[in-house]
Structure formats: C-alpha cells, structure tokens
Short mmCIF file of C-alpha atoms and ligand atoms in Angstrom, two decimals:
data_model
loop_
_atom_site.label_atom_id
_atom_site.label_comp_id
_atom_site.label_asym_id
_atom_site.label_seq_id
_atom_site.Cartn_x
_atom_site.Cartn_y
_atom_site.Cartn_z
CA MET K 771 134.59 140.14 76.66
CA PRO K 772 131.68 137.96 77.09
CA GLY K 773 131.05 135.97 80.21
CA TYR K 774 133.17 138.70 82.37
CA LYS K 775 131.48 141.18 84.07
CA MET K 776 134.32 144.23 84.90
CA GLU K 777 135.66 146.61 82.59
CA LEU K 778 138.85 145.38 80.93
CA THR K 779 141.03 147.44 78.83
CA PRO K 780 142.33 146.12 75.54
CA GLU K 781 145.75 145.42 76.61
CA GLN K 782 143.91 143.23 79.34
CA LEU K 783 141.74 141.61 76.96
CA ASP K 784 144.80 140.82 75.03
CA ILE K 785 146.44 139.39 77.56
CA LEU K 786 143.33 137.05 78.51
CA ASN K 787 143.21 136.01 74.96
CA GLY K 788 146.51 134.80 74.84
CA LYS K 789 148.59 137.32 73.25
CA LYS K 790 151.38 136.75 75.92
CA GLY K 791 150.83 132.77 76.19
CA GLU K 792 148.88 130.43 77.36
CA THR K 793 150.11 130.24 80.90
CA MET K 794 149.84 134.25 81.27
CA ALA K 795 146.48 133.95 80.32
CA LYS K 796 145.36 131.52 82.89
CA VAL K 797 147.27 133.71 85.80
CA MET K 798 145.11 136.46 84.06
CA LYS K 799 141.71 134.92 83.92
CA THR K 800 142.55 133.83 87.56
CA LEU K 801 142.81 137.28 88.78
CA VAL K 802 139.47 138.29 87.02
CA MET K 803 137.42 135.57 88.14
CA TYR K 804 138.82 136.44 91.82
CA GLY K 805 138.34 140.34 91.53
CA GLU K 806 134.82 139.14 89.90
CA THR K 807 133.78 137.29 93.12
CA PHE K 808 134.38 140.24 95.18
CA GLY K 809 132.40 142.53 92.82
CA ALA K 810 135.46 144.37 91.49
CA THR K 811 134.59 146.94 88.33
CA LYS K 812 138.16 146.39 86.98
CA MET K 813 141.62 145.73 87.02
CA VAL K 814 144.15 147.90 88.27
CA PRO K 815 148.05 148.25 87.78
CA VAL K 816 150.34 147.19 90.78
CA THR K 817 152.30 149.85 91.50
CA SER K 818 154.53 149.23 94.19
CA GLU K 819 158.08 148.25 93.32
CA LYS K 820 158.21 144.87 94.51
CA GLY K 821 155.62 142.06 95.41
CA HIS K 822 155.78 139.44 98.50
CA LEU K 823 154.66 136.10 98.54
CA VAL K 824 153.07 134.31 101.66
CA THR K 825 153.90 130.56 102.45
CA SER K 826 152.75 130.43 105.77
CA PHE K 827 150.91 127.47 105.13
CA GLY K 828 151.09 123.80 106.10
CA ILE K 829 152.75 121.19 104.03
CA SER K 830 149.96 119.51 102.68
CA VAL K 831 149.03 123.06 100.32
CA MET K 832 152.49 123.13 99.73
CA LYS K 833 152.38 120.12 96.91
CA PRO K 834 150.83 122.03 94.29
CA VAL K 835 152.36 125.23 94.80
CA TYR K 836 155.23 123.33 94.03
CA GLU K 837 153.70 122.14 90.80
CA LEU K 838 152.04 125.02 90.03
CA MET K 839 155.88 126.84 89.64
CA ASP K 840 156.84 124.07 87.71
CA GLN K 841 154.01 125.13 85.52
CA LEU K 842 154.57 128.88 85.44
CA ILE K 843 158.81 128.36 85.12
CA ALA K 844 157.63 125.89 81.94
CA GLY K 845 155.71 128.27 80.53
CA GLY K 846 158.48 130.90 80.32
CA VAL K 847 156.40 132.92 83.23
CA VAL K 848 158.50 135.60 85.24
CA SER K 849 157.07 137.96 87.28
CA LYS K 850 156.82 141.40 86.58
CA GLN K 851 158.12 142.01 90.22
CA LYS K 852 160.80 141.09 92.32
CA PHE K 853 159.16 140.06 95.37
CA SER K 854 160.30 139.00 98.84
CA VAL K 855 158.78 135.75 100.41
CA ASP K 856 157.72 135.07 104.04
CA PRO K 857 160.27 133.25 106.43
CA ARG K 858 162.04 130.10 105.33
CA PRO K 859 160.95 126.95 107.62
CA LEU K 860 164.16 125.53 109.15
CA ASP K 861 167.31 126.79 110.79
CA LYS K 862 169.29 123.85 112.43
CA ASN K 863 169.91 126.43 115.21
CA VAL K 864 166.85 126.31 116.29
CA PRO K 865 166.17 123.27 119.36
CA ALA K 866 164.62 119.88 117.62
CA ASN K 867 165.55 116.87 118.67
CA PHE K 868 166.44 114.31 116.12
CA LEU K 869 163.07 112.80 115.43
CA GLU K 870 161.29 116.31 115.30
CA ASN K 871 164.16 117.25 112.80
CA LEU K 872 163.91 113.68 110.59
CA VAL K 873 160.11 115.04 110.18
CA PHE K 874 161.41 118.43 109.28
CA ASN K 875 164.00 117.46 106.93
CA LYS K 876 162.33 114.17 105.44
CA PHE K 877 158.56 114.58 105.02
CA MET K 878 157.76 118.07 105.88
CA TYR K 879 159.97 120.23 104.02
CA SER K 880 162.18 118.17 101.76
CA ALA K 881 161.25 119.75 98.90
CA GLN K 882 162.57 123.60 100.79
CA GLU K 883 165.47 123.59 98.30
CA LYS K 884 163.41 122.98 95.32
CA TYR K 885 161.44 125.69 96.45
CA ASP K 886 163.95 128.17 96.77
CA ALA K 887 165.29 127.16 93.75
CA GLN K 888 161.62 127.84 91.78
CA LEU K 889 161.58 131.04 93.30
CA GLU K 890 164.48 132.17 92.30
CA LYS K 891 163.41 131.45 88.87
CA VAL K 892 160.47 133.27 89.10
CA GLY K 893 161.55 136.81 90.68
CA LEU K 894 162.74 136.32 94.23
CA LEU K 895 164.21 139.73 95.12
CA SER K 896 167.55 137.86 96.99
CA LYS K 897 168.47 135.49 98.68
CA SER K 898 168.06 136.90 102.15
CA ALA K 899 164.53 138.11 101.02
CA TYR K 900 162.61 135.71 103.21
CA THR K 901 160.57 137.54 105.90
CA CYS K 902 157.08 138.75 106.97
CA THR K 903 158.14 142.24 107.77
CA CYS K 904 159.75 142.51 104.48
CA TYR K 905 158.88 146.48 104.77
CA LEU K 906 161.82 146.82 106.81
CA ASP K 907 163.98 149.59 106.03
CA GLU K 908 166.79 146.50 105.87
CA VAL K 909 164.84 144.36 103.93
CA GLY K 910 164.14 147.14 101.00
CA ASN K 911 160.66 146.23 99.75
CA THR K 912 158.92 149.47 101.81
CA PRO K 913 155.71 150.25 99.69
CA LYS K 914 155.51 154.38 99.39
CA LYS K 915 151.80 155.96 100.37
CA GLY K 916 148.99 154.97 97.56
CA ASP K 917 150.93 152.14 96.26
CA VAL K 918 148.64 149.46 95.10
CA LEU K 919 150.13 146.07 96.25
CA SER K 920 149.39 142.40 95.18
CA TRP K 921 150.50 141.06 98.79
CA ALA K 922 148.67 138.07 100.93
CA GLU K 923 150.67 137.84 103.82
CA SER K 924 148.40 139.16 106.60
CA SER K 925 150.44 140.99 108.78
CA ALA K 926 152.59 142.58 106.21
CA VAL K 927 148.97 143.66 104.15
CA VAL K 928 147.67 145.07 107.28
CA TYR K 929 151.26 147.19 107.86
CA ALA K 930 151.16 148.11 104.80
CA ASN K 931 147.78 149.70 104.43
CA SER K 932 147.94 150.86 107.74
CA VAL K 933 151.30 152.13 108.77
CA LEU K 934 152.55 153.01 105.09
CA GLY K 935 149.13 154.11 103.58
CA ALA K 936 149.56 151.56 100.58
CA ARG K 937 146.47 149.99 99.27
CA CYS K 938 146.44 146.18 99.09
CA ASN K 939 143.32 143.47 99.78
CA ARG K 940 143.55 140.59 102.31
CA ASN K 941 144.44 138.48 99.27
CA SER K 942 144.80 134.82 99.79
CA GLY K 943 148.09 132.73 98.53
CA ILE K 944 149.00 132.63 94.78
CA ILE K 945 146.60 135.69 93.90
CA ASP K 946 150.07 137.66 95.26
CA ILE K 947 152.13 136.08 93.04
CA PHE K 948 149.80 136.24 89.92
CA GLY K 949 149.26 140.26 90.64
CA SER K 950 152.86 140.37 90.55
CA ILE K 951 153.27 138.45 87.48
CA VAL K 952 150.50 140.00 85.56
CA GLY K 953 150.81 143.59 86.87
CA TYR K 954 147.55 143.99 87.84
CA VAL K 955 144.92 143.33 90.62
CA PRO K 956 141.18 143.54 90.83
CA TYR K 957 139.64 146.73 91.94
CA PHE K 958 137.78 146.41 95.16
CA GLY K 959 137.80 146.31 99.03
CA LEU K 960 140.63 148.20 100.41
CA LEU K 961 141.73 149.29 97.24
CA THR K 962 138.98 151.96 96.76
CA ASP K 963 138.21 154.90 99.20
CA GLU K 964 135.14 153.82 100.42
CA GLY K 965 136.33 150.75 101.28
CA ARG K 966 138.81 152.12 103.68
CA LYS K 967 136.54 154.23 106.03
CA ALA K 968 136.32 152.83 109.15
CA THR K 969 133.14 151.23 110.41
CA TRP K 970 134.21 150.86 113.97
CA ILE K 971 135.41 153.26 116.44
CA VAL K 972 137.28 152.15 118.89
CA GLU K 973 138.17 154.22 122.38
CA VAL K 974 141.17 153.30 123.91
CA LYS K 975 140.67 154.08 127.50
CA THR K 976 143.36 152.52 129.37
CA GLU K 977 145.63 153.63 132.32
CA LYS K 978 148.95 152.44 131.01
CA ILE K 979 150.00 151.08 127.36
CA PRO K 980 148.39 148.58 126.33
CA GLU K 981 150.17 145.55 125.52
CA ALA K 982 150.21 145.63 121.56
CA GLN K 983 149.13 141.71 120.71
CA VAL K 984 146.52 141.83 123.29
CA LEU K 985 144.93 145.11 122.37
CA GLY K 986 145.27 143.66 118.96
CA SER K 987 143.34 140.82 119.24
CA ALA K 988 140.86 142.27 121.20
CA ILE K 989 140.20 144.78 118.34
CA GLY K 990 140.47 141.81 115.61
CA MET K 991 138.13 139.62 117.64
CA LYS K 992 135.71 142.56 117.99
CA VAL K 993 135.37 143.87 114.59
CA MET K 994 136.50 140.86 112.22
CA GLU K 995 137.29 142.27 108.78
CA ASP K 996 136.28 145.41 109.18
CA VAL K 997 138.12 148.47 109.57
CA PRO K 998 138.37 150.47 113.39
CA TYR K 999 139.26 154.10 113.80
CA VAL K 1000 141.27 154.28 117.06
CA ILE K 1001 141.05 157.01 119.00
CA GLY K 1002 143.06 157.38 122.50
CA LEU K 1003 146.27 155.26 121.31
CA ASP K 1004 148.52 158.37 120.46
CA LYS K 1005 148.37 158.98 124.01
CA TRP K 1006 150.54 156.02 124.86
CA ILE K 1007 152.28 155.46 121.49
CA GLY K 1008 152.76 159.22 120.46
CA ASN K 1009 152.21 160.98 117.20
CA THR K 1010 155.28 160.06 115.19
CA LEU K 1011 155.58 157.15 113.54
CA ASP K 1012 159.07 156.63 114.86
CA ASP K 1013 160.99 153.21 115.55
CA ASN K 1014 158.87 152.39 118.29
CA ALA K 1015 155.72 152.87 117.13
CA LYS K 1016 155.92 151.41 114.07
CA ALA K 1017 157.32 148.27 116.35
CA TYR K 1018 154.02 148.66 118.19
CA LEU K 1019 152.04 148.75 115.26
CA LYS K 1020 153.50 146.03 113.38
CA ASP K 1021 152.54 143.51 116.45
CA PHE K 1022 149.61 145.12 116.87
CA GLY K 1023 148.64 144.85 113.40
CA ALA K 1024 149.26 141.10 113.33
CA ALA K 1025 147.00 140.33 116.43
CA THR K 1026 144.16 142.03 114.22
CA ALA K 1027 145.04 140.36 111.15
CA SER K 1028 145.26 137.00 113.09
CA ASN K 1029 142.63 136.75 115.91
CA GLY K 1030 140.48 138.75 113.12
CA ALA K 1031 140.87 139.54 109.89
CA VAL K 1032 141.77 143.04 109.67
CA GLY K 1033 143.24 144.65 106.98
CA LEU K 1034 143.54 147.94 107.48
CA TYR K 1035 143.38 150.29 110.88
CA HIS K 1036 143.45 153.87 111.63
CA ILE K 1037 144.43 155.47 114.44
CA ASP K 1038 143.90 158.57 115.31
CA GLY K 1039 146.51 161.41 115.44
CA LEU K 1040 149.38 159.05 113.96
CA THR K 1041 148.52 156.58 110.97
CA PRO K 1042 148.86 158.90 107.70
CA GLU K 1043 145.52 158.88 106.28
CA ALA K 1044 144.31 159.77 110.31
CA VAL K 1045 146.76 162.47 110.23
CA GLU K 1046 145.54 163.29 107.12
CA SER K 1047 141.65 163.34 107.15
CA GLY K 1048 141.48 162.40 110.75
CA LYS K 1049 137.94 161.35 111.57
CA ASP K 1050 136.08 162.10 108.39
CA LEU K 1051 137.63 158.47 107.93
CA ILE K 1052 134.66 157.47 110.03
CA ALA K 1053 131.87 156.00 108.16
CA GLU K 1054 128.13 156.79 108.86
CA ASN K 1055 126.64 154.82 112.02
CA ALA K 1056 130.01 153.48 112.63
CA GLN K 1057 129.76 151.05 115.70
CA VAL K 1058 131.84 151.84 118.99
CA TYR K 1059 134.14 149.58 120.73
CA VAL K 1060 135.25 150.79 124.66
CA ILE K 1061 138.24 149.27 125.94
CA ASP K 1062 139.56 149.92 129.19
CA ASP K 1063 142.28 147.77 131.29
CA LYS K 1064 139.63 145.05 132.33
CA GLU K 1065 138.61 144.57 129.14
CA LEU K 1066 141.99 143.75 128.10
CA GLU K 1067 142.50 141.34 130.91
CA ARG K 1068 139.28 140.05 130.06
CA VAL K 1069 140.42 138.96 126.39
CA LYS K 1070 143.42 137.52 127.51
CA ASN K 1071 142.09 135.31 130.28
CA ASN K 1072 139.55 133.68 127.44
CA TYR K 1073 142.45 132.30 125.49
CA PRO K 1074 142.28 128.58 125.69
CA VAL K 1075 145.29 126.78 126.74
CA ILE K 1076 145.33 123.55 124.86
CA TRP K 1077 148.42 121.91 126.19
CA LYS K 1078 147.72 118.20 127.01
CA ASP K 1079 149.31 119.30 130.66
CA LYS K 1080 148.15 122.52 131.54
CA ASN K 1081 150.89 123.01 134.34
CA ALA K 1082 153.75 121.93 132.06
CA THR K 1083 157.03 123.44 132.49
CA PRO K 1084 157.31 125.35 128.97
CA LYS K 1085 160.09 123.03 126.69
CA LEU K 1086 160.73 126.78 124.46
CA CYS K 1087 159.80 130.14 123.97
CA PHE K 1088 159.36 131.77 120.27
CA ILE K 1089 159.79 135.98 120.46
CA GLY K 1090 159.30 137.31 116.83
CA CYS K 1091 156.22 136.35 115.38
CA PRO K 1092 155.93 138.69 113.12
CA HIS K 1093 159.85 139.39 112.85
CA LEU K 1094 161.46 141.19 115.38
CA THR K 1095 162.56 144.87 114.57
CA TYR K 1096 166.29 145.63 114.69
CA SER K 1097 165.36 147.97 117.73
CA GLN K 1098 163.61 145.22 119.08
CA LEU K 1099 166.46 142.89 119.05
CA ILE K 1100 168.49 145.29 121.20
CA GLU K 1101 166.03 146.06 123.61
CA TRP K 1102 164.90 142.67 124.00
CA THR K 1103 168.75 141.59 124.27
CA GLU K 1104 169.14 144.52 127.09
CA LYS K 1105 165.61 142.98 129.04
CA VAL K 1106 167.17 139.93 129.06
CA GLU K 1107 170.15 140.36 130.42
CA ALA K 1108 169.14 142.90 133.02
CA SER K 1109 166.43 140.36 134.33
CA LEU K 1110 168.88 137.48 134.50
CA LYS K 1111 171.04 139.74 136.99
CA LYS K 1112 168.34 140.70 138.67
CA TYR K 1113 167.63 136.74 139.04
CA GLY K 1114 171.13 135.66 139.53
CA ASN K 1115 170.71 133.81 136.44
CA LYS K 1116 173.49 133.46 133.43
CA LYS K 1117 171.76 132.07 130.68
CA VAL K 1118 167.86 132.07 130.19
CA VAL K 1119 165.86 128.98 131.98
CA ILE K 1120 163.56 128.31 129.02
CA PRO K 1121 165.58 127.39 125.26
CA THR K 1122 164.53 130.89 123.77
CA VAL K 1123 164.54 131.94 119.94
CA PHE K 1124 164.19 135.33 118.66
CA THR K 1125 163.28 135.50 115.18
CA ALA K 1126 164.10 138.10 112.67
CA ALA K 1127 164.51 138.89 109.13
CA PRO K 1128 168.08 137.76 107.44
CA ALA K 1129 168.81 141.00 106.89
CA VAL K 1130 167.98 142.23 110.21
CA VAL K 1131 169.92 139.09 112.02
CA GLU K 1132 172.62 139.98 110.02
CA LYS K 1133 172.68 144.24 110.98
CA PHE K 1134 172.76 142.91 114.37
CA ASN K 1135 175.38 140.21 114.03
CA LYS K 1136 177.65 143.16 113.19
CA THR K 1137 176.97 144.84 116.49
CA PRO K 1138 178.55 144.04 120.06
CA TYR K 1139 174.78 143.45 121.03
CA ALA K 1140 175.36 139.64 119.15
CA ALA K 1141 178.17 138.37 121.47
CA ARG K 1142 175.70 139.62 124.37
CA LEU K 1143 172.40 138.64 123.26
CA LYS K 1144 174.38 134.88 122.52
CA ALA K 1145 175.74 134.96 126.39
CA THR K 1146 172.16 134.88 127.01
CA GLY K 1147 171.52 131.67 126.19
CA VAL K 1148 169.04 132.77 123.69
CA VAL K 1149 168.93 131.64 119.53
CA LEU K 1150 169.09 134.11 116.94
CA SER K 1151 166.98 133.03 113.71
CA TYR K 1152 165.19 133.75 110.37
CA ILE K 1153 162.79 131.11 110.50
CA CYS K 1154 158.96 131.52 111.08
CA PRO K 1155 157.93 129.80 114.13
CA LEU K 1156 154.55 128.75 112.96
CA MET K 1157 156.39 126.25 110.52
CA TYR K 1158 158.17 124.84 113.15
CA MET K 1159 155.40 124.11 115.08
CA ASN K 1160 153.44 122.66 112.35
CA ASN K 1161 155.98 119.81 112.70
CA PRO K 1162 153.58 117.28 114.58
CA LEU K 1163 155.86 116.60 117.12
CA CYS K 1164 156.99 120.22 117.74
CA GLY K 1165 153.20 121.17 118.41
CA LYS K 1166 152.98 118.37 121.02
CA LYS K 1167 155.41 120.46 123.15
CA PRO K 1168 154.73 123.42 125.80
CA VAL K 1169 155.80 126.39 123.65
CA ILE K 1170 155.06 130.11 124.83
CA THR K 1171 154.93 133.05 122.78
CA ASN K 1172 154.37 136.82 123.15
CA SER K 1173 152.78 136.38 119.89
CA ASN K 1174 148.86 136.21 119.21
CA LYS K 1175 149.28 135.05 115.90
CA LEU K 1176 151.30 132.26 116.87
CA ARG K 1177 149.09 131.12 119.61
CA THR K 1178 146.11 131.85 117.46
CA TYR K 1179 147.35 128.99 114.33
CA THR K 1180 148.85 126.59 117.23
CA THR K 1181 149.48 125.07 120.11
CA SER K 1182 151.54 127.64 121.84
CA ARG K 1183 150.77 129.54 124.77
CA TYR K 1184 150.26 133.36 125.09
CA TYR K 1185 152.20 135.48 127.40
CA THR K 1186 152.87 139.12 127.69
CA ASN K 1187 156.18 140.72 127.48
CA ALA K 1188 156.73 141.00 130.70
CA GLU K 1189 155.64 137.47 131.47
CA ILE K 1190 157.48 135.87 129.01
CA LEU K 1191 160.74 138.06 130.29
CA GLU K 1192 160.07 136.84 133.91
CA GLN K 1193 159.26 132.83 132.69
CA ILE K 1194 162.31 132.89 130.93
CA THR K 1195 165.15 134.59 133.23
CA LYS K 1196 163.89 133.09 136.51
CA GLY K 1197 163.21 130.02 136.65
CA ALA K 1198 162.27 128.14 139.35
CA LYS K 1199 163.32 130.35 142.35
FE1 F3S O 1454 155.80 135.89 110.27
FE2 F3S O 1454 155.40 132.87 110.85
FE3 F3S O 1454 154.51 134.96 112.29
S1 F3S O 1454 155.04 134.49 108.35
S2 F3S O 1454 154.05 136.70 111.48
S3 F3S O 1454 157.01 134.63 111.71
S4 F3S O 1454 153.45 133.35 111.28
#
C-alpha cells in the first residue's frame, strides 16, 4: 500500500481501507505507524487468548483515554480479546484522611466508575480482573510459551517474556488495547529471535541470596533496555520454576523493568528459553556485569531519599508492587506474626497495606490466614500503590516500601524485606 513500508496482508490492507469501519481503520493505522517507527517488517497475529491493559498513569493522561474509549464504543469497536487491566486506584480500606480522600474522589479518580463501564463494553475479562499480576493462576490470564501478546504493563511484559516465554514488546499504553482490538501487532524487537538474544552477561557472585528487588534494580540500571543473561542466580533460587522462584522473578523483573527498561531477561538453568538454548542465547561481543554483595550494597545506598524530613517516622508502608502472590501473602502473614511476637507487639506499628489481585485476595480471605493477618493490623487491598501516591497530598507523606518500582516513580523510600519487617513490627524499642 502506498505510504507504508512494511509488508501487509490483503486482510490487513482491507482493515486499513475501512472494510471493518472507520474506527477500526484508525486503530490499524496507528499500529502500523507505531511499528514503522521501530522498523517493523510486518504485522503478526496476536495469539494469546487474552490481553492486558496498562493504566498506571497519572490523572492528566487519563482524560484522553476516557475520550478514546467513548470513540471506540461509538464506533462499535469491541476488542477481539477479552483483557485484564491494571489495578484500580481506590479502596476505602487503605488509610487516607479526609482531604486526601477528597482529592482522590473529586479530582483524581472521579471518573473511575465511568471508566469501569467503558472497559466492560470494550472487553474487560471480569470485574475482578484488575491487577498487574494478570498472569497468576488465580487471575487466569497466563500466556503460553511462544504466544504473541499485545500488553504494555512493564512488570507483566517482562514476566510474560522471561518466565513464561511469551513474546511481547514493551509497548506503550493504548497500543496494548489497539493490538487486542485488531488482533495484530507489529513484528520487531522482542518478537523476533534476534531481538531475544542477550547482549549482556550478568554474573551473580554473591555470598547470600540477593534481594530480588535490588538485584533487578542493579541490572536494570546497567543494561537499560537490553536483554541480560543472568548466570549464578539458579544457585540461590533453584532450577525449577516453583512458586518461590516465580515470586522472586516477578519482583526481580519489575525492578529491571522500572529501574531500567528491561523487557526480557534469561536466567541460566531456570527460565524456559535459557533451559532450552542455554548460552546460545548470548549474542556475540556481549558485555559482562559482575554483581557481588558489595555492588548490591552500593546500588542500594545510592537510592535518593526525597522525603522533606529524611528522619521522619514513616506514616504508611506498602508491600505488594507488583501485587503479591498467594504464597507471598501467606509468607508475609507468618513473618509479621513472628516478628510482632519477637518484639512484644500486638499490631504493626506503622500502618501497613499489602496489595494483591482481587482473585488472590478472595482466595486468601477464604483461609484462616485472613483473620490472622487482620489481627496484626495489616490492611489487605487490591489497589495500585502508585496510583495512591499520585495523589499530591499522599505523595508528601513519608511512605516506605519494599518495591523498587514504587520507589522509582514516587517519593516513597525503599527498604529490603527484612528492614521493612523490622520497621513495621518493632517500633521505637
Ligand atoms: Fe502493579 Fe501498580 Fe506496582 S500496576 S507493579 S502495583 S505500580
């Protein structure tokens, strides 16, 4: 077709020419233009069963999104794929004072209900499909190895590519839903075999298991958008993708994706493509980054603290960005209980919120652990802590977290899991 450099099939040309309506033609055109910017050679079918939409952007960006949804609905466009969506921004169980709530409800997320209704019309998977960990079994949007996806949520894209062996670029928001609507995505980058080769070798030479979120942060900041092949981590997290390894990689990956722009990593002896092809995945002339305990300490000590009063007592703690898995929820419940007992406290001394997917929360709430967690004073929620921190009033509060993604995008302060546990259970003793 004149004007387009990439190869397009007759069906794709028909869509571009408006055979499926004007709105669909616009959606396709956007995807083709987006692909051409990145040198895509063709458009390939999205083969995953379901899509996922990113929405973790600030309110200023949301207005055009609501308008776009209206246009899609008016144009009779329904997504080819059902999709999950990033977490909801509001939950009345999460501590917020009168003014903060006013800002949330009146100025920031006043259109949430309308947005929910729009999403349902366009193709929302279910009312509980709001989470960034859509790939967890409980949520039911788990792509298969080799599936081509149209996702954009960075923590989910890196997980799907690396742990599940699916294929997805680090798309921007809106491109994700457009790909799901039309059923095609541009072929470039992480969709290609070449683009999945590692241009960095990371050698983990620590004396103890590295903190997932700091290791991911160190690698992300070093390799940026490149693909790292990590050697020596299987020594610490094993050679089986069990619950623990998957939870570790979820947190590790989110840090690589947010502290850098990693969309895919390979873990020697563990992740599917590394198990299959091993060091053949490493590109010629790959650079080397050696990580020991000292390097991790250096990285962590360099995180800026942007609290007004650096010695302020934390007012809130968030654990679960990305959302916690079911096993992580149980593990954290047990750890908080044991640590409270150790320090002679009954309840957490800093208001603390654990966040997880609605389906995971529901499963957890059916177990005796739910009452045990409640007794510790910890609040369990389905929100996105980043959206909470986007409230300018909340952003001023001294908030602590074990999430390197949350630290990167907000004023919250990072602590390791062990440090956080001590802070929320010990108090001024
Ligand atoms: Fe998920 Fe929100 Fe964190 S989308 S990864 S909980 S910023």
